[in-house]
mmCIF file of N, CA and C in Angstrom:
data_model
loop_
_atom_site.group_PDB
_atom_site.id
_atom_site.type_symbol
_atom_site.label_atom_id
_atom_site.label_comp_id
_atom_site.label_asym_id
_atom_site.label_seq_id
_atom_site.Cartn_x
_atom_site.Cartn_y
_atom_site.Cartn_z
ATOM 1 N N UNK H 935 14.496 -76.902 -45.057
ATOM 2 C CA UNK H 935 15.616 -77.393 -44.267
ATOM 3 C C UNK H 935 15.426 -78.880 -43.988
ATOM 4 N N UNK H 936 16.520 -79.609 -43.930
ATOM 5 C CA UNK H 936 16.491 -81.035 -43.651
ATOM 6 C C UNK H 936 16.785 -81.292 -42.192
ATOM 7 N N UNK H 937 16.211 -82.359 -41.703
ATOM 8 C CA UNK H 937 16.598 -82.893 -40.412
ATOM 9 C C UNK H 937 17.124 -84.287 -40.722
ATOM 10 N N UNK H 938 18.371 -84.549 -40.417
ATOM 11 C CA UNK H 938 18.941 -85.856 -40.729
ATOM 12 C C UNK H 938 19.696 -86.389 -39.529
ATOM 13 N N UNK H 939 19.437 -87.627 -39.200
ATOM 14 C CA UNK H 939 20.198 -88.251 -38.140
ATOM 15 C C UNK H 939 21.522 -88.731 -38.718
ATOM 16 N N UNK H 940 22.446 -89.024 -37.856
ATOM 17 C CA UNK H 940 23.711 -89.624 -38.269
ATOM 18 C C UNK H 940 23.436 -91.070 -38.683
ATOM 19 N N UNK H 941 24.370 -91.639 -39.441
ATOM 20 C CA UNK H 941 24.305 -93.078 -39.694
ATOM 21 C C UNK H 941 24.515 -93.769 -38.351
ATOM 22 N N UNK H 942 23.737 -94.789 -38.089
ATOM 23 C CA UNK H 942 23.899 -95.556 -36.860
ATOM 24 C C UNK H 942 23.959 -97.041 -37.218
ATOM 25 N N UNK H 943 24.760 -97.744 -36.498
ATOM 26 C CA UNK H 943 24.907 -99.174 -36.754
ATOM 27 C C UNK H 943 23.907 -99.959 -35.924
ATOM 28 N N UNK H 944 23.241 -100.887 -36.596
ATOM 29 C CA UNK H 944 22.335 -101.832 -35.941
ATOM 30 C C UNK H 944 22.696 -103.205 -36.466
ATOM 31 N N UNK H 945 23.459 -103.950 -35.695
ATOM 32 C CA UNK H 945 23.913 -105.266 -36.149
ATOM 33 C C UNK H 945 24.805 -105.132 -37.366
ATOM 34 N N UNK H 946 24.424 -105.778 -38.462
ATOM 35 C CA UNK H 946 25.199 -105.756 -39.694
ATOM 36 C C UNK H 946 24.668 -104.740 -40.692
ATOM 37 N N UNK H 947 23.998 -103.708 -40.207
ATOM 38 C CA UNK H 947 23.385 -102.691 -41.064
ATOM 39 C C UNK H 947 23.701 -101.316 -40.508
ATOM 40 N N UNK H 948 23.898 -100.345 -41.414
ATOM 41 C CA UNK H 948 23.938 -98.949 -40.991
ATOM 42 C C UNK H 948 22.677 -98.289 -41.509
ATOM 43 N N UNK H 949 22.129 -97.384 -40.702
ATOM 44 C CA UNK H 949 20.845 -96.748 -41.020
ATOM 45 C C UNK H 949 20.939 -95.242 -40.845
ATOM 46 N N UNK H 950 20.136 -94.553 -41.641
ATOM 47 C CA UNK H 950 20.020 -93.099 -41.539
ATOM 48 C C UNK H 950 18.600 -92.712 -41.927
ATOM 49 N N UNK H 951 18.077 -91.704 -41.268
ATOM 50 C CA UNK H 951 16.777 -91.137 -41.618
ATOM 51 C C UNK H 951 16.998 -89.707 -42.081
ATOM 52 N N UNK H 952 16.353 -89.355 -43.192
ATOM 53 C CA UNK H 952 16.435 -88.003 -43.749
ATOM 54 C C UNK H 952 15.018 -87.481 -43.887
ATOM 55 N N UNK H 953 14.788 -86.265 -43.411
ATOM 56 C CA UNK H 953 13.494 -85.613 -43.585
ATOM 57 C C UNK H 953 13.691 -84.444 -44.547
ATOM 58 N N UNK H 954 13.101 -84.556 -45.742
ATOM 59 C CA UNK H 954 13.218 -83.518 -46.768
ATOM 60 C C UNK H 954 12.159 -82.443 -46.558
ATOM 61 N N UNK H 955 12.318 -81.328 -47.259
ATOM 62 C CA UNK H 955 11.362 -80.222 -47.084
ATOM 63 C C UNK H 955 9.986 -80.542 -47.669
ATOM 64 N N UNK H 956 9.938 -81.457 -48.653
ATOM 65 C CA UNK H 956 8.655 -81.850 -49.238
ATOM 66 C C UNK H 956 8.825 -83.179 -49.970
ATOM 67 N N UNK H 957 7.709 -83.741 -50.410
ATOM 68 C CA UNK H 957 7.718 -85.048 -51.065
ATOM 69 C C UNK H 957 8.529 -85.028 -52.357
ATOM 70 N N UNK H 958 8.381 -83.993 -53.154
ATOM 71 C CA UNK H 958 9.110 -83.909 -54.420
ATOM 72 C C UNK H 958 10.624 -83.953 -54.190
ATOM 73 N N UNK H 959 11.093 -83.242 -53.174
ATOM 74 C CA UNK H 959 12.519 -83.248 -52.855
ATOM 75 C C UNK H 959 12.956 -84.624 -52.361
ATOM 76 N N UNK H 960 12.123 -85.267 -51.569
ATOM 77 C CA UNK H 960 12.448 -86.619 -51.095
ATOM 78 C C UNK H 960 12.641 -87.560 -52.279
ATOM 79 N N UNK H 961 11.769 -87.466 -53.270
ATOM 80 C CA UNK H 961 11.875 -88.327 -54.449
ATOM 81 C C UNK H 961 13.111 -87.962 -55.274
ATOM 82 N N UNK H 962 13.448 -86.688 -55.359
ATOM 83 C CA UNK H 962 14.668 -86.267 -56.067
ATOM 84 C C UNK H 962 15.906 -86.857 -55.387
ATOM 85 N N UNK H 963 15.914 -86.864 -54.060
ATOM 86 C CA UNK H 963 17.022 -87.470 -53.322
ATOM 87 C C UNK H 963 17.112 -88.955 -53.655
ATOM 88 N N UNK H 964 15.982 -89.643 -53.640
ATOM 89 C CA UNK H 964 15.965 -91.072 -53.968
ATOM 90 C C UNK H 964 16.485 -91.302 -55.383
ATOM 91 N N UNK H 965 16.077 -90.481 -56.324
ATOM 92 C CA UNK H 965 16.564 -90.633 -57.700
ATOM 93 C C UNK H 965 18.077 -90.467 -57.777
ATOM 94 N N UNK H 966 18.615 -89.490 -57.061
ATOM 95 C CA UNK H 966 20.066 -89.288 -57.048
ATOM 96 C C UNK H 966 20.783 -90.456 -56.368
ATOM 97 N N UNK H 967 20.200 -90.966 -55.297
ATOM 98 C CA UNK H 967 20.769 -92.150 -54.645
ATOM 99 C C UNK H 967 20.767 -93.329 -55.606
ATOM 100 N N UNK H 968 19.695 -93.489 -56.368
ATOM 101 C CA UNK H 968 19.598 -94.598 -57.321
ATOM 102 C C UNK H 968 20.728 -94.544 -58.346
ATOM 103 N N UNK H 969 21.072 -93.346 -58.819
ATOM 104 C CA UNK H 969 22.168 -93.207 -59.781
ATOM 105 C C UNK H 969 23.484 -93.684 -59.181
ATOM 106 N N UNK H 970 23.763 -93.272 -57.952
ATOM 107 C CA UNK H 970 25.004 -93.682 -57.292
ATOM 108 C C UNK H 970 24.991 -95.178 -56.962
ATOM 109 N N UNK H 971 23.849 -95.685 -56.553
ATOM 110 C CA UNK H 971 23.728 -97.111 -56.245
ATOM 111 C C UNK H 971 23.996 -97.956 -57.488
ATOM 112 N N UNK H 972 23.457 -97.534 -58.613
ATOM 113 C CA UNK H 972 23.708 -98.253 -59.867
ATOM 114 C C UNK H 972 25.186 -98.193 -60.245
ATOM 115 N N UNK H 973 25.800 -97.020 -60.083
ATOM 116 C CA UNK H 973 27.217 -96.863 -60.430
ATOM 117 C C UNK H 973 28.099 -97.792 -59.589
ATOM 118 N N UNK H 974 27.717 -97.993 -58.331
ATOM 119 C CA UNK H 974 28.481 -98.865 -57.438
ATOM 120 C C UNK H 974 28.003 -100.313 -57.466
ATOM 121 N N UNK H 975 26.874 -100.556 -58.139
ATOM 122 C CA UNK H 975 26.218 -101.863 -58.119
ATOM 123 C C UNK H 975 25.997 -102.320 -56.674
ATOM 124 N N UNK H 976 25.481 -101.381 -55.880
ATOM 125 C CA UNK H 976 25.224 -101.631 -54.462
ATOM 126 C C UNK H 976 23.958 -100.857 -54.091
ATOM 127 N N UNK H 977 22.937 -101.550 -53.677
ATOM 128 C CA UNK H 977 21.613 -100.940 -53.582
ATOM 129 C C UNK H 977 21.095 -100.921 -52.150
ATOM 130 N N UNK H 978 20.748 -99.729 -51.668
ATOM 131 C CA UNK H 978 20.231 -99.609 -50.302
ATOM 132 C C UNK H 978 18.765 -100.011 -50.219
ATOM 133 N N UNK H 979 18.335 -100.302 -49.011
ATOM 134 C CA UNK H 979 16.906 -100.432 -48.742
ATOM 135 C C UNK H 979 16.407 -99.027 -48.431
ATOM 136 N N UNK H 980 15.342 -98.612 -49.113
ATOM 137 C CA UNK H 980 14.795 -97.272 -48.922
ATOM 138 C C UNK H 980 13.307 -97.381 -48.654
ATOM 139 N N UNK H 981 12.885 -96.788 -47.563
ATOM 140 C CA UNK H 981 11.472 -96.718 -47.213
ATOM 141 C C UNK H 981 11.074 -95.247 -47.284
ATOM 142 N N UNK H 982 10.095 -94.922 -48.118
ATOM 143 C CA UNK H 982 9.663 -93.540 -48.309
ATOM 144 C C UNK H 982 8.314 -93.360 -47.632
ATOM 145 N N UNK H 983 8.259 -92.426 -46.712
ATOM 146 C CA UNK H 983 7.023 -92.068 -46.012
ATOM 147 C C UNK H 983 6.841 -90.568 -46.159
ATOM 148 N N UNK H 984 6.081 -90.145 -47.147
ATOM 149 C CA UNK H 984 5.855 -88.743 -47.490
ATOM 150 C C UNK H 984 7.187 -88.076 -47.734
ATOM 151 N N UNK H 985 7.716 -87.319 -46.811
ATOM 152 C CA UNK H 985 8.991 -86.636 -47.033
ATOM 153 C C UNK H 985 10.112 -87.207 -46.177
ATOM 154 N N UNK H 986 9.850 -88.335 -45.515
ATOM 155 C CA UNK H 986 10.837 -88.985 -44.667
ATOM 156 C C UNK H 986 11.380 -90.221 -45.364
ATOM 157 N N UNK H 987 12.704 -90.294 -45.456
ATOM 158 C CA UNK H 987 13.389 -91.435 -46.062
ATOM 159 C C UNK H 987 14.124 -92.201 -44.971
ATOM 160 N N UNK H 988 13.873 -93.495 -44.904
ATOM 161 C CA UNK H 988 14.609 -94.384 -44.006
ATOM 162 C C UNK H 988 15.530 -95.205 -44.900
ATOM 163 N N UNK H 989 16.830 -95.074 -44.683
ATOM 164 C CA UNK H 989 17.834 -95.722 -45.524
ATOM 165 C C UNK H 989 18.579 -96.774 -44.716
ATOM 166 N N UNK H 990 18.833 -97.918 -45.326
ATOM 167 C CA UNK H 990 19.587 -98.989 -44.670
ATOM 168 C C UNK H 990 20.587 -99.566 -45.665
ATOM 169 N N UNK H 991 21.803 -99.767 -45.200
ATOM 170 C CA UNK H 991 22.868 -100.328 -46.029
ATOM 171 C C UNK H 991 23.481 -101.539 -45.342
ATOM 172 N N UNK H 992 23.666 -102.594 -46.111
ATOM 173 C CA UNK H 992 24.404 -103.785 -45.704
ATOM 174 C C UNK H 992 24.795 -104.515 -46.976
ATOM 175 N N UNK H 993 25.803 -105.349 -46.887
ATOM 176 C CA UNK H 993 26.203 -106.153 -48.051
ATOM 177 C C UNK H 993 25.716 -107.567 -47.800
ATOM 178 N N UNK H 994 24.556 -107.876 -48.364
ATOM 179 C CA UNK H 994 23.896 -109.156 -48.098
ATOM 180 C C UNK H 994 24.783 -110.343 -48.457
ATOM 181 N N UNK H 995 25.427 -110.302 -49.637
ATOM 182 C CA UNK H 995 26.210 -111.458 -50.067
ATOM 183 C C UNK H 995 27.496 -111.633 -49.263
ATOM 184 N N UNK H 996 27.921 -110.600 -48.528
ATOM 185 C CA UNK H 996 29.089 -110.717 -47.650
ATOM 186 C C UNK H 996 28.662 -111.011 -46.217
ATOM 187 N N UNK H 997 27.370 -110.974 -45.953
ATOM 188 C CA UNK H 997 26.861 -111.270 -44.621
ATOM 189 C C UNK H 997 27.100 -110.168 -43.610
ATOM 190 N N UNK H 998 27.245 -108.927 -44.092
ATOM 191 C CA UNK H 998 27.448 -107.826 -43.152
ATOM 192 C C UNK H 998 27.956 -106.578 -43.848
ATOM 193 N N UNK H 999 28.560 -105.712 -43.089
ATOM 194 C CA UNK H 999 29.033 -104.434 -43.613
ATOM 195 C C UNK H 999 30.389 -104.586 -44.301
ATOM 196 N N UNK H 1000 30.545 -103.844 -45.399
ATOM 197 C CA UNK H 1000 31.812 -103.799 -46.122
ATOM 198 C C UNK H 1000 32.137 -102.341 -46.437
ATOM 199 N N UNK H 1001 33.304 -102.125 -47.010
ATOM 200 C CA UNK H 1001 33.696 -100.775 -47.415
ATOM 201 C C UNK H 1001 32.689 -100.176 -48.381
ATOM 202 N N UNK H 1002 32.049 -101.005 -49.190
ATOM 203 C CA UNK H 1002 31.065 -100.524 -50.155
ATOM 204 C C UNK H 1002 29.888 -99.834 -49.456
ATOM 205 N N UNK H 1003 29.486 -100.340 -48.317
ATOM 206 C CA UNK H 1003 28.396 -99.705 -47.568
ATOM 207 C C UNK H 1003 28.787 -98.298 -47.131
ATOM 208 N N UNK H 1004 29.999 -98.165 -46.640
ATOM 209 C CA UNK H 1004 30.458 -96.856 -46.174
ATOM 210 C C UNK H 1004 30.711 -95.895 -47.338
ATOM 211 N N UNK H 1005 31.132 -96.437 -48.467
ATOM 212 C CA UNK H 1005 31.333 -95.605 -49.651
ATOM 213 C C UNK H 1005 29.994 -95.038 -50.126
ATOM 214 N N UNK H 1006 28.978 -95.889 -50.203
ATOM 215 C CA UNK H 1006 27.657 -95.412 -50.617
ATOM 216 C C UNK H 1006 27.076 -94.465 -49.571
ATOM 217 N N UNK H 1007 27.300 -94.736 -48.301
ATOM 218 C CA UNK H 1007 26.818 -93.843 -47.244
ATOM 219 C C UNK H 1007 27.404 -92.440 -47.426
ATOM 220 N N UNK H 1008 28.679 -92.357 -47.749
ATOM 221 C CA UNK H 1008 29.308 -91.049 -47.964
ATOM 222 C C UNK H 1008 28.697 -90.343 -49.171
ATOM 223 N N UNK H 1009 28.403 -91.088 -50.219
ATOM 224 C CA UNK H 1009 27.767 -90.488 -51.393
ATOM 225 C C UNK H 1009 26.351 -90.019 -51.064
ATOM 226 N N UNK H 1010 25.636 -90.775 -50.252
ATOM 227 C CA UNK H 1010 24.291 -90.368 -49.835
ATOM 228 C C UNK H 1010 24.387 -89.090 -49.008
ATOM 229 N N UNK H 1011 25.356 -89.021 -48.112
ATOM 230 C CA UNK H 1011 25.542 -87.801 -47.320
ATOM 231 C C UNK H 1011 25.745 -86.591 -48.227
ATOM 232 N N UNK H 1012 26.546 -86.753 -49.283
ATOM 233 C CA UNK H 1012 26.802 -85.654 -50.223
ATOM 234 C C UNK H 1012 25.534 -85.269 -50.974
ATOM 235 N N UNK H 1013 24.756 -86.256 -51.370
ATOM 236 C CA UNK H 1013 23.490 -85.995 -52.073
ATOM 237 C C UNK H 1013 22.552 -85.185 -51.173
ATOM 238 N N UNK H 1014 22.407 -85.615 -49.939
ATOM 239 C CA UNK H 1014 21.524 -84.910 -48.999
ATOM 240 C C UNK H 1014 22.025 -83.486 -48.794
ATOM 241 N N UNK H 1015 23.319 -83.323 -48.634
ATOM 242 C CA UNK H 1015 23.889 -81.976 -48.442
ATOM 243 C C UNK H 1015 23.640 -81.104 -49.651
ATOM 244 N N UNK H 1016 23.765 -81.655 -50.862
ATOM 245 C CA UNK H 1016 23.493 -80.883 -52.082
ATOM 246 C C UNK H 1016 22.048 -80.426 -52.141
ATOM 247 N N UNK H 1017 21.125 -81.295 -51.801
ATOM 248 C CA UNK H 1017 19.709 -80.923 -51.811
ATOM 249 C C UNK H 1017 19.399 -79.916 -50.713
ATOM 250 N N UNK H 1018 20.065 -80.038 -49.587
ATOM 251 C CA UNK H 1018 19.860 -79.107 -48.493
ATOM 252 C C UNK H 1018 20.322 -77.703 -48.876
ATOM 253 N N UNK H 1019 21.409 -77.637 -49.631
ATOM 254 C CA UNK H 1019 21.959 -76.332 -49.998
ATOM 255 C C UNK H 1019 21.304 -75.772 -51.269
ATOM 256 N N UNK H 1020 20.417 -76.565 -51.893
ATOM 257 C CA UNK H 1020 19.726 -76.108 -53.093
ATOM 258 C C UNK H 1020 20.528 -76.279 -54.367
ATOM 259 N N UNK H 1021 21.621 -77.063 -54.330
ATOM 260 C CA UNK H 1021 22.454 -77.248 -55.507
ATOM 261 C C UNK H 1021 21.870 -78.262 -56.482
ATOM 262 N N UNK H 1022 20.940 -79.078 -56.052
ATOM 263 C CA UNK H 1022 20.368 -80.098 -56.940
ATOM 264 C C UNK H 1022 18.977 -79.721 -57.358
#
């Protein structure tokens, strides 16, 4: 089971923490996020600590948050939900 906080805004960044059931699943989530990030050409900051992922989104070249950040956040939410339900 996952424990995930909601996205929260901190200045010009939105952040979310996801706790996966194990390290392998955490890495699978990161790999799926990487695919979506490449498709959008928008890359999050990801800090991996065993099975805990700290995710941060901002649009550096725009100097803050844009629709692209929220679009990727929604895709990340779907990825986490898929892994939680065992679909991935």
